[in-house]
Amino acid sequence: MIEVNNLCKDFPLTRKQQGETGVKQKHLRVLNQISFSCQPGRIFSLLGPNGAGKTTTLRIIATILKASSGQVKVCGIDLTEKPLVARGKMGFLTGTTGLYERLTPNEILGYFGKLQGMEKRQINERKSRLFDLLDMHGFANKRIGKLSTGMKQKVSICRTMIHDPEVVVFDEPTTGLDVITARNIIDLIRECKEQNKTVIFSSHIMSEVDLLCDDLAIIHQGKILFNDTMDNFRRQMQTPNLTEEFIHIVQNAHTA
Amino acid sequence: MKHIHTIIRKESLDTLRDRRTLIVMVLVPVLLFPVLFIGLTRLQTSVMEREQVRLVRVGWVSQDDDPGIESFFDQQERMELVKVRDEALLEELIRNDSISYGLVVPEGFGQRIENMAGVSLTLYYSGAQLHGKERIDRVLRQYENKLVSERLEERSLPDNFIKPFETRDMNIASDQEMIGMIAGGFLPYLFIIFCFTGAMYPAIDLFTGEKERKTLETLLTAPVSRLHILIGKLSVVTLTGIISALLAIFGLFLGFQLTAGLPEVIMGVVMGILSIQFVVMLLLMLVPLTIFFSGVMAPVTIYAKTFKEAQSMLTPMTFLVIIPAAIAMVPGIEYNAATALIPVVNITLATKEIIAGTIYIPLYLITVLSLIGLAAISVIFCARWYGKESNILR
């Protein structure tokens, strides 16, 4: 479970940036009092245009960034108090995640398994299961630099899932991927749901959201504009399709 | 500790598979000295051999009828006299390599010698030529000595008449001290450079490379503290710098072993220099220095967005290493309580003293402790720098 309460994030501005904004402020608020929660066995989608604050929110949840104020709990653990414990319960994947080009999938999974505190036997069992699942035995010992994009994405998935996390964070996971590779990710997200994991993913592709998510939050300029179930979103729609509705909500926020 | 060990193992493996790092860390330090020594020795031998058998042509301009000097030159081995009518032609002939030297013997030269009157010869040569004027100078000195001997003999005077006393040089410095003075400044300079360059590429690869390859976020979501990640990475950067310097020492040893014809005295002293004691004393300084280098390089590479940016920011830093190391080689700069505290300068001066066998241990300890202090400060600064998200996620 993920609980986000009154989360704020300020980024410091350089003097040059301060001059560009024209306003004499030392910080830029990119997240403003956002709150939502994600439940186990459900897929939560954070939808918003570019620069809305999706990645910042997910990075705070994944403990890459620190919140300026507010509270985030993952599996009941406060991130500011025990970030390392929380990290052990999470998997994080983005569409642009890189891998160590000079290592093999076997070595990468071994490395992250050890960092997750797993025993060698556990790592080997988990690796074997994931390699079976994603049909990876053929390239498990080839260096990443020699693998195709699809193969690399499979390795990224394994790396995210090596410690069987309770919570999985996907930041625009299909960005830049071809249809077949993107399909692997979609399957993974669904599988996580079936395994009763808490899943949060960000996207700006409405069709992807429509296909997968149970709960939805629309974020724009660091503020939550909508936060409810997908069914309620569909019910409250004032336009003929989801994309139009999303644009309508964002434009209304501008005029408000 | 377990996490640090895991990071060190992974980063070491990754580094060892990087061709660029391997070239700078292993290949260059191992091969530099053997190639330099063997190449230079061969070149020097070949130049000397060629010079020994080379026929020297001397352009001879003489208005004198005294055959004394001419026949003396004519008798010299591998020396040929080429009669030139006009002095004005000598310069051109030397320039187009027709002759090596030009000698102008003035009119009445023989007579003036006979009368013990002053007289001068004019010697044309090119200072830009490798051989200079060494060979013709030697012959002129021999002719001069011959004339002096003849004059002394005519007057039945002993040789001591013109040479009232001799000086016998008694150099009290041992061979080790002499080599320490000559090579003592040069060797640590090289080791320090290898520590720096050996650590530079891994520092860029492990910090900036992680950003550029977009693997940093993944690492930051693993349940490992940033301090542990930093210590793991810094350890590998430091280790590569030290390995690079150690390989340079090995390369130096190899170079001496492979160089044929080195005098036994030199070989004996070199083997003495490369003793366990020397290596341990050198490492006690190089380890904290390399940690300091890593601690200085890491914030730059953490801040840089790309490999290129990191490289362009680190390259000027090389001068910060080269300049103090070069300053320490200047004659007159001594190892004392003040210089023992200046990083890089202190290592160069201390190594010079260790090689010469004249190291003063309290000063050496000041150097080691000051370097440990600097290393600690740089790592603390680095840890704070790495803890700031605006630096690592720039």
Tab-separated table of C-alpha atoms in Angstrom, chain A residues 30-238:
chain	number	residue	atom	x	y	z
A	30	VAL	CA	6.634	21.415	-8.392
A	31	LEU	CA	4.301	19.447	-6.110
A	32	ASN	CA	1.656	21.231	-4.080
A	33	GLN	CA	-0.161	19.425	-1.294
A	34	ILE	CA	-0.900	16.237	-3.222
A	35	SER	CA	-2.611	13.303	-1.543
A	36	PHE	CA	-3.689	9.882	-2.784
A	37	SER	CA	-3.449	6.248	-1.830
A	38	CYS	CA	-2.792	3.039	-3.766
A	39	GLN	CA	-4.213	-0.262	-2.595
A	40	PRO	CA	-2.771	-3.775	-2.962
A	41	GLY	CA	-4.224	-5.759	-5.861
A	42	ARG	CA	-5.144	-2.587	-7.716
A	43	ILE	CA	-3.379	-0.578	-10.377
A	44	PHE	CA	-3.108	3.124	-9.668
A	45	SER	CA	-2.330	5.436	-12.542
A	46	LEU	CA	-0.868	8.903	-12.278
A	47	LEU	CA	-1.881	10.700	-15.428
A	48	GLY	CA	-0.674	14.108	-16.483
A	49	PRO	CA	0.914	16.119	-19.270
A	50	ASN	CA	4.676	16.536	-19.496
A	51	GLY	CA	6.088	18.543	-16.579
A	52	ALA	CA	3.005	17.932	-14.414
A	53	GLY	CA	4.987	16.381	-11.554
A	54	LYS	CA	4.425	12.656	-12.231
A	55	THR	CA	8.087	11.663	-12.267
A	56	THR	CA	8.860	13.800	-9.205
A	57	THR	CA	6.028	12.126	-7.284
A	58	LEU	CA	7.205	8.646	-8.241
A	59	ARG	CA	10.826	9.521	-7.496
A	60	ILE	CA	9.788	10.627	-4.002
A	61	ILE	CA	7.858	7.390	-3.514
A	62	ALA	CA	10.922	5.446	-4.726
A	63	THR	CA	13.071	7.495	-2.244
A	64	ILE	CA	15.286	8.903	-5.002
A	65	LEU	CA	14.133	12.398	-4.003
A	66	LYS	CA	13.181	13.725	-0.600
A	67	ALA	CA	9.855	15.452	0.017
A	68	SER	CA	9.996	19.100	1.061
A	69	SER	CA	6.958	18.520	3.266
A	70	GLY	CA	4.128	16.050	3.669
A	71	GLN	CA	4.239	12.351	4.312
A	72	VAL	CA	4.641	9.232	2.184
A	73	LYS	CA	4.166	5.731	3.568
A	74	VAL	CA	4.949	2.524	1.712
A	75	CYS	CA	3.587	-0.654	3.324
A	76	GLY	CA	3.034	1.439	6.439
A	77	ILE	CA	6.664	2.589	6.546
A	78	ASP	CA	7.291	6.323	6.688
A	79	LEU	CA	9.859	7.116	3.983
A	80	THR	CA	11.520	9.889	5.936
A	81	GLU	CA	12.051	7.593	8.921
A	82	LYS	CA	13.072	4.303	7.317
A	83	PRO	CA	13.815	4.833	3.627
A	84	LEU	CA	16.087	1.789	3.355
A	85	VAL	CA	13.458	-0.575	4.776
A	86	ALA	CA	10.872	0.872	2.385
A	87	ARG	CA	13.218	0.428	-0.590
A	88	GLY	CA	13.450	-3.273	0.181
A	89	LYS	CA	9.713	-3.556	-0.397
A	90	MET	CA	9.687	-1.652	-3.695
A	91	GLY	CA	10.614	-2.237	-7.306
A	92	PHE	CA	11.179	0.721	-9.623
A	93	LEU	CA	11.135	0.705	-13.407
A	94	THR	CA	11.154	3.447	-15.997
A	95	GLY	CA	11.045	3.334	-19.779
A	96	THR	CA	14.469	4.934	-19.916
A	97	THR	CA	16.179	2.850	-17.238
A	98	GLY	CA	19.674	1.852	-18.290
A	99	LEU	CA	21.627	-1.267	-17.504
A	100	TYR	CA	25.313	-1.941	-16.966
A	101	GLU	CA	26.474	-2.604	-20.520
A	102	ARG	CA	29.568	-4.590	-19.541
A	103	LEU	CA	27.734	-7.001	-17.238
A	104	THR	CA	25.537	-9.972	-18.110
A	105	PRO	CA	21.864	-10.360	-17.032
A	106	ASN	CA	23.028	-13.032	-14.585
A	107	GLU	CA	25.553	-10.671	-12.994
A	108	ILE	CA	23.117	-7.731	-12.858
A	109	LEU	CA	20.444	-9.779	-11.120
A	110	GLY	CA	23.047	-11.197	-8.740
A	111	TYR	CA	24.208	-7.667	-7.931
A	112	PHE	CA	20.763	-6.242	-7.226
A	113	GLY	CA	19.714	-9.411	-5.384
A	114	LYS	CA	22.677	-8.991	-3.043
A	115	LEU	CA	21.935	-5.289	-2.581
A	116	GLN	CA	18.404	-6.340	-1.606
A	117	GLY	CA	19.962	-8.531	1.087
A	118	MET	CA	19.014	-11.848	-0.555
A	119	GLU	CA	20.976	-15.051	-0.003
A	120	LYS	CA	22.781	-16.632	-2.953
A	121	ARG	CA	20.362	-19.579	-3.002
A	122	GLN	CA	17.334	-17.250	-3.005
A	123	ILE	CA	18.840	-15.191	-5.829
A	124	ASN	CA	19.496	-18.272	-7.958
A	125	GLU	CA	15.969	-19.627	-7.428
A	126	ARG	CA	14.392	-16.278	-8.228
A	127	LYS	CA	16.633	-15.778	-11.271
A	128	SER	CA	15.741	-19.199	-12.613
A	129	ARG	CA	12.011	-18.518	-12.195
A	130	LEU	CA	12.212	-15.110	-13.897
A	131	PHE	CA	14.378	-16.441	-16.745
A	132	ASP	CA	11.814	-19.213	-17.329
A	133	LEU	CA	8.958	-16.752	-17.244
A	134	LEU	CA	10.507	-14.325	-19.711
A	135	ASP	CA	12.369	-16.919	-21.791
A	136	MET	CA	15.784	-15.450	-21.024
A	137	HIS	CA	18.029	-18.488	-20.600
A	138	GLY	CA	19.439	-18.016	-24.106
A	139	PHE	CA	21.058	-14.681	-23.285
A	140	ALA	CA	21.490	-14.849	-19.512
A	141	ASN	CA	25.273	-14.865	-19.834
A	142	LYS	CA	25.672	-12.430	-22.708
A	143	ARG	CA	26.815	-8.913	-21.998
A	144	ILE	CA	24.024	-6.312	-21.957
A	145	GLY	CA	25.819	-4.274	-24.629
A	146	LYS	CA	25.220	-7.101	-27.090
A	147	LEU	CA	21.482	-7.487	-26.416
A	148	SER	CA	18.514	-6.064	-28.332
A	149	THR	CA	16.195	-3.435	-26.798
A	150	GLY	CA	13.554	-6.084	-26.113
A	151	MET	CA	16.044	-8.329	-24.347
A	152	LYS	CA	17.318	-5.386	-22.302
A	153	GLN	CA	13.802	-4.514	-21.230
A	154	LYS	CA	13.309	-8.088	-20.050
A	155	VAL	CA	16.461	-7.747	-17.965
A	156	SER	CA	15.129	-4.490	-16.522
A	157	ILE	CA	11.901	-6.245	-15.577
A	158	CYS	CA	13.845	-9.032	-13.856
A	159	ARG	CA	15.983	-6.483	-12.072
A	160	THR	CA	12.850	-4.753	-10.762
A	161	MET	CA	11.251	-8.013	-9.663
A	162	ILE	CA	14.301	-9.920	-8.365
A	163	HIS	CA	13.324	-9.395	-4.706
A	164	ASP	CA	9.622	-9.986	-5.335
A	165	PRO	CA	8.585	-6.485	-4.146
A	166	GLU	CA	5.205	-5.778	-2.554
A	167	VAL	CA	4.998	-2.395	-4.279
A	168	VAL	CA	6.008	-1.722	-7.878
A	169	VAL	CA	6.546	1.779	-9.223
A	170	PHE	CA	6.489	2.250	-12.996
A	171	ASP	CA	7.470	5.664	-14.358
A	172	GLU	CA	6.269	5.962	-17.947
A	173	PRO	CA	7.412	2.367	-18.434
A	174	THR	CA	6.594	2.059	-22.133
A	175	THR	CA	8.118	5.354	-23.297
A	176	GLY	CA	10.346	4.830	-26.306
A	177	LEU	CA	9.634	1.097	-26.568
A	178	ASP	CA	8.300	-0.757	-29.575
A	179	VAL	CA	4.866	-2.401	-29.412
A	180	ILE	CA	6.168	-5.889	-28.621
A	181	THR	CA	8.502	-4.727	-25.865
A	182	ALA	CA	5.800	-2.453	-24.438
A	183	ARG	CA	3.538	-5.491	-24.340
A	184	ASN	CA	5.928	-7.248	-21.957
A	185	ILE	CA	5.588	-4.342	-19.567
A	186	ILE	CA	1.803	-4.300	-19.808
A	187	ASP	CA	1.789	-8.050	-19.051
A	188	LEU	CA	4.079	-7.487	-16.079
A	189	ILE	CA	1.819	-4.784	-14.656
A	190	ARG	CA	-1.181	-7.088	-14.963
A	191	GLU	CA	0.703	-9.960	-13.386
A	192	CYS	CA	1.664	-7.754	-10.441
A	193	LYS	CA	-1.996	-7.003	-9.886
A	194	GLU	CA	-2.852	-10.703	-9.982
A	195	GLN	CA	-0.179	-11.299	-7.344
A	196	ASN	CA	-1.904	-8.738	-5.103
A	197	LYS	CA	0.963	-6.250	-5.360
A	198	THR	CA	0.446	-2.513	-5.105
A	199	VAL	CA	1.110	-0.990	-8.509
A	200	ILE	CA	1.497	2.676	-9.361
A	201	PHE	CA	2.378	3.815	-12.814
A	202	SER	CA	2.622	7.152	-14.516
A	203	SER	CA	1.709	7.808	-18.089
A	204	HIS	CA	0.518	10.439	-20.496
A	205	ILE	CA	-0.990	7.819	-22.816
A	206	MET	CA	-4.708	7.598	-22.140
A	207	SER	CA	-5.205	4.284	-23.936
A	208	GLU	CA	-2.646	2.623	-21.668
A	209	VAL	CA	-4.398	3.998	-18.610
A	210	ASP	CA	-7.765	2.850	-19.911
A	211	LEU	CA	-6.409	-0.630	-20.524
A	212	LEU	CA	-4.821	-1.153	-17.140
A	213	CYS	CA	-5.800	1.004	-14.262
A	214	ASP	CA	-8.346	0.618	-11.480
A	215	ASP	CA	-7.706	3.951	-9.809
A	216	LEU	CA	-6.701	7.227	-11.377
A	217	ALA	CA	-5.218	10.544	-10.337
A	218	ILE	CA	-4.827	13.373	-12.824
A	219	ILE	CA	-1.977	15.686	-11.962
A	220	HIS	CA	-1.296	19.053	-13.517
A	221	GLN	CA	1.169	21.755	-12.475
A	222	GLY	CA	1.877	19.889	-9.260
A	223	LYS	CA	-1.748	19.637	-8.164
A	224	ILE	CA	-4.169	16.724	-8.169
A	225	LEU	CA	-7.178	17.597	-10.336
A	226	PHE	CA	-8.953	14.250	-10.119
A	227	ASN	CA	-8.536	11.304	-7.765
A	228	ASP	CA	-11.016	8.444	-7.865
A	229	THR	CA	-11.642	5.030	-9.382
A	230	MET	CA	-11.491	4.556	-13.135
A	231	ASP	CA	-15.143	3.518	-13.125
A	232	ASN	CA	-16.169	6.787	-11.485
A	233	PHE	CA	-14.014	8.702	-13.963
A	234	ARG	CA	-15.848	7.072	-16.850
A	235	ARG	CA	-19.187	7.762	-15.191
A	236	GLN	CA	-18.460	11.473	-14.671
A	237	MET	CA	-17.151	12.053	-18.205
A	238	GLN	CA	-18.516	15.146	-19.974
